[in-house]
Amino acid sequence: MSISQGAALSAIAFQFAAALEVYDQEADRLVQAHGDLGIYQALGVRMDEMRRYATALPDCAGPWVEVLIRHFELTHTLWHVQQGKAVYRDLQTVRHAHAGAVQFLSQRLVHLLPRH
């Protein structure tokens, strides 16, 4: 890998990590707001942004897929809570697993950043 390729991948990893941090905060807000549509839409936009970064970083494919799965589980459980088919405690359990997947991906991204 050339120096310019390495720099580009580092920049993408940095942008991905920043977007992931905002996404995690938005996910917390979504759970606290019990599925506010505006927050849900913002989360979708953030997922699209991160998807573009993920395609450029094959080393993050596994952790990214885990976040995608946990994102689906989170939104699905939130919908079930709103429908009365699940309890808030279930949502908290799913959110905890979701946050773990986000944290693992974040750690992987940090390892892609240059060390000084």
PDB file of C-alpha atoms in Angstrom:
ATOM      1  CA  MET A   1       0.000   0.000   0.000  1.00  0.00           C
ATOM      2  CA  SER A   2       1.383   3.392  -0.925  1.00  0.00           C
ATOM      3  CA  ILE A   3       1.695   6.227   1.551  1.00  0.00           C
ATOM      4  CA  SER A   4      -1.129   8.119  -0.169  1.00  0.00           C
ATOM      5  CA  GLN A   5      -3.398   5.040  -0.008  1.00  0.00           C
ATOM      6  CA  GLY A   6      -2.578   4.632   3.670  1.00  0.00           C
ATOM      7  CA  ALA A   7      -3.319   8.289   4.333  1.00  0.00           C
ATOM      8  CA  ALA A   8      -6.636   8.034   2.487  1.00  0.00           C
ATOM      9  CA  LEU A   9      -7.655   4.938   4.451  1.00  0.00           C
ATOM     10  CA  SER A  10      -6.666   6.639   7.695  1.00  0.00           C
ATOM     11  CA  ALA A  11      -8.795   9.641   6.781  1.00  0.00           C
ATOM     12  CA  ILE A  12     -11.747   7.379   5.996  1.00  0.00           C
ATOM     13  CA  ALA A  13     -11.266   5.507   9.277  1.00  0.00           C
ATOM     14  CA  PHE A  14     -11.220   8.827  11.152  1.00  0.00           C
ATOM     15  CA  GLN A  15     -14.414  10.020   9.434  1.00  0.00           C
ATOM     16  CA  PHE A  16     -16.046   6.658  10.046  1.00  0.00           C
ATOM     17  CA  ALA A  17     -15.128   6.772  13.745  1.00  0.00           C
ATOM     18  CA  ALA A  18     -16.532  10.292  14.072  1.00  0.00           C
ATOM     19  CA  ALA A  19     -19.775   9.305  12.335  1.00  0.00           C
ATOM     20  CA  LEU A  20     -20.012   6.187  14.496  1.00  0.00           C
ATOM     21  CA  GLU A  21     -19.714   8.267  17.657  1.00  0.00           C
ATOM     22  CA  VAL A  22     -22.545  10.553  16.536  1.00  0.00           C
ATOM     23  CA  TYR A  23     -24.593   7.511  15.510  1.00  0.00           C
ATOM     24  CA  ASP A  24     -24.170   5.987  18.980  1.00  0.00           C
ATOM     25  CA  GLN A  25     -25.366   9.214  20.604  1.00  0.00           C
ATOM     26  CA  GLU A  26     -28.344   9.342  18.232  1.00  0.00           C
ATOM     27  CA  ALA A  27     -29.185   5.715  19.085  1.00  0.00           C
ATOM     28  CA  ASP A  28     -29.273   6.661  22.772  1.00  0.00           C
ATOM     29  CA  ARG A  29     -31.542   9.588  21.959  1.00  0.00           C
ATOM     30  CA  LEU A  30     -33.817   7.321  19.909  1.00  0.00           C
ATOM     31  CA  VAL A  31     -34.247   4.915  22.808  1.00  0.00           C
ATOM     32  CA  GLN A  32     -34.825   7.723  25.303  1.00  0.00           C
ATOM     33  CA  ALA A  33     -37.351   9.415  23.005  1.00  0.00           C
ATOM     34  CA  HIS A  34     -39.175   6.106  22.450  1.00  0.00           C
ATOM     35  CA  GLY A  35     -38.765   6.124  18.695  1.00  0.00           C
ATOM     36  CA  ASP A  36     -39.045   9.794  17.715  1.00  0.00           C
ATOM     37  CA  LEU A  37     -39.440   9.830  13.929  1.00  0.00           C
ATOM     38  CA  GLY A  38     -36.980  12.719  13.423  1.00  0.00           C
ATOM     39  CA  ILE A  39     -34.270  10.934  15.356  1.00  0.00           C
ATOM     40  CA  TYR A  40     -35.028   7.703  13.512  1.00  0.00           C
ATOM     41  CA  GLN A  41     -34.611   9.469  10.171  1.00  0.00           C
ATOM     42  CA  ALA A  42     -31.337  11.081  11.307  1.00  0.00           C
ATOM     43  CA  LEU A  43     -30.117   7.636  12.324  1.00  0.00           C
ATOM     44  CA  GLY A  44     -30.932   6.323   8.847  1.00  0.00           C
ATOM     45  CA  VAL A  45     -28.952   9.129   7.230  1.00  0.00           C
ATOM     46  CA  ARG A  46     -26.013   8.345   9.513  1.00  0.00           C
ATOM     47  CA  MET A  47     -26.222   4.645   8.606  1.00  0.00           C
ATOM     48  CA  ASP A  48     -26.042   5.551   4.906  1.00  0.00           C
ATOM     49  CA  GLU A  49     -23.000   7.735   5.585  1.00  0.00           C
ATOM     50  CA  MET A  50     -21.253   4.975   7.509  1.00  0.00           C
ATOM     51  CA  ARG A  51     -22.098   2.394   4.833  1.00  0.00           C
ATOM     52  CA  ARG A  52     -20.036   4.414   2.348  1.00  0.00           C
ATOM     53  CA  TYR A  53     -17.075   4.459   4.722  1.00  0.00           C
ATOM     54  CA  ALA A  54     -17.406   0.754   5.461  1.00  0.00           C
ATOM     55  CA  THR A  55     -17.126  -0.201   1.793  1.00  0.00           C
ATOM     56  CA  ALA A  56     -13.678   1.408   1.698  1.00  0.00           C
ATOM     57  CA  LEU A  57     -12.413  -0.442   4.780  1.00  0.00           C
ATOM     58  CA  PRO A  58     -12.591  -4.215   4.303  1.00  0.00           C
ATOM     59  CA  ASP A  59     -10.847  -4.773   7.653  1.00  0.00           C
ATOM     60  CA  CYS A  60     -14.014  -3.476   9.305  1.00  0.00           C
ATOM     61  CA  ALA A  61     -16.480  -5.661   7.390  1.00  0.00           C
ATOM     62  CA  GLY A  62     -17.208  -8.087  10.233  1.00  0.00           C
ATOM     63  CA  PRO A  63     -17.729  -5.474  12.951  1.00  0.00           C
ATOM     64  CA  TRP A  64     -19.753  -3.341  10.513  1.00  0.00           C
ATOM     65  CA  VAL A  65     -22.102  -6.238   9.738  1.00  0.00           C
ATOM     66  CA  GLU A  66     -22.531  -6.771  13.481  1.00  0.00           C
ATOM     67  CA  VAL A  67     -23.559  -3.110  13.876  1.00  0.00           C
ATOM     68  CA  LEU A  68     -26.030  -3.510  10.994  1.00  0.00           C
ATOM     69  CA  ILE A  69     -27.584  -6.552  12.652  1.00  0.00           C
ATOM     70  CA  ARG A  70     -27.752  -4.850  16.048  1.00  0.00           C
ATOM     71  CA  HIS A  71     -29.237  -1.724  14.423  1.00  0.00           C
ATOM     72  CA  PHE A  72     -32.034  -3.823  12.954  1.00  0.00           C
ATOM     73  CA  GLU A  73     -32.616  -5.539  16.300  1.00  0.00           C
ATOM     74  CA  LEU A  74     -32.727  -2.175  18.058  1.00  0.00           C
ATOM     75  CA  THR A  75     -35.243  -0.596  15.693  1.00  0.00           C
ATOM     76  CA  HIS A  76     -37.301  -3.797  15.566  1.00  0.00           C
ATOM     77  CA  THR A  77     -37.454  -4.024  19.366  1.00  0.00           C
ATOM     78  CA  LEU A  78     -38.289  -0.343  19.634  1.00  0.00           C
ATOM     79  CA  TRP A  79     -41.194  -0.885  17.252  1.00  0.00           C
ATOM     80  CA  HIS A  80     -42.349  -3.838  19.379  1.00  0.00           C
ATOM     81  CA  VAL A  81     -42.197  -1.690  22.522  1.00  0.00           C
ATOM     82  CA  GLN A  82     -44.328   0.951  20.815  1.00  0.00           C
ATOM     83  CA  GLN A  83     -46.835  -1.755  19.802  1.00  0.00           C
ATOM     84  CA  GLY A  84     -46.954  -3.159  23.340  1.00  0.00           C
ATOM     85  CA  LYS A  85     -45.373  -6.432  22.217  1.00  0.00           C
ATOM     86  CA  ALA A  86     -42.164  -5.929  24.225  1.00  0.00           C
ATOM     87  CA  VAL A  87     -41.222  -4.108  27.402  1.00  0.00           C
ATOM     88  CA  TYR A  88     -38.771  -1.261  27.833  1.00  0.00           C
ATOM     89  CA  ARG A  89     -36.392  -3.579  29.706  1.00  0.00           C
ATOM     90  CA  ASP A  90     -36.096  -5.668  26.501  1.00  0.00           C
ATOM     91  CA  LEU A  91     -35.158  -2.520  24.623  1.00  0.00           C
ATOM     92  CA  GLN A  92     -32.464  -1.711  27.161  1.00  0.00           C
ATOM     93  CA  THR A  93     -30.995  -5.208  26.772  1.00  0.00           C
ATOM     94  CA  VAL A  94     -30.927  -4.886  22.991  1.00  0.00           C
ATOM     95  CA  ARG A  95     -29.439  -1.383  23.236  1.00  0.00           C
ATOM     96  CA  HIS A  96     -26.667  -2.717  25.462  1.00  0.00           C
ATOM     97  CA  ALA A  97     -25.756  -5.354  22.854  1.00  0.00           C
ATOM     98  CA  HIS A  98     -25.977  -2.701  20.145  1.00  0.00           C
ATOM     99  CA  ALA A  99     -23.629  -0.406  22.069  1.00  0.00           C
ATOM    100  CA  GLY A 100     -21.165  -3.286  22.439  1.00  0.00           C
ATOM    101  CA  ALA A 101     -21.120  -3.810  18.673  1.00  0.00           C
ATOM    102  CA  VAL A 102     -20.606  -0.088  18.121  1.00  0.00           C
ATOM    103  CA  GLN A 103     -17.754  -0.067  20.635  1.00  0.00           C
ATOM    104  CA  PHE A 104     -16.055  -3.049  18.969  1.00  0.00           C
ATOM    105  CA  LEU A 105     -16.233  -1.358  15.554  1.00  0.00           C
ATOM    106  CA  SER A 106     -14.914   1.859  17.076  1.00  0.00           C
ATOM    107  CA  GLN A 107     -11.920  -0.003  18.502  1.00  0.00           C
ATOM    108  CA  ARG A 108     -11.228  -1.573  15.114  1.00  0.00           C
ATOM    109  CA  LEU A 109     -11.305   1.868  13.501  1.00  0.00           C
ATOM    110  CA  VAL A 110      -8.911   3.291  16.085  1.00  0.00           C
ATOM    111  CA  HIS A 111      -6.423   0.563  15.158  1.00  0.00           C
ATOM    112  CA  LEU A 112      -6.520   1.807  11.557  1.00  0.00           C
ATOM    113  CA  LEU A 113      -5.506   5.335  12.558  1.00  0.00           C
ATOM    114  CA  PRO A 114      -1.841   6.323  12.399  1.00  0.00           C
ATOM    115  CA  ARG A 115       0.042   6.394  15.685  1.00  0.00           C
ATOM    116  CA  HIS A 116       2.305   9.306  16.509  1.00  0.00           C
TER     117      HIS A 116
END
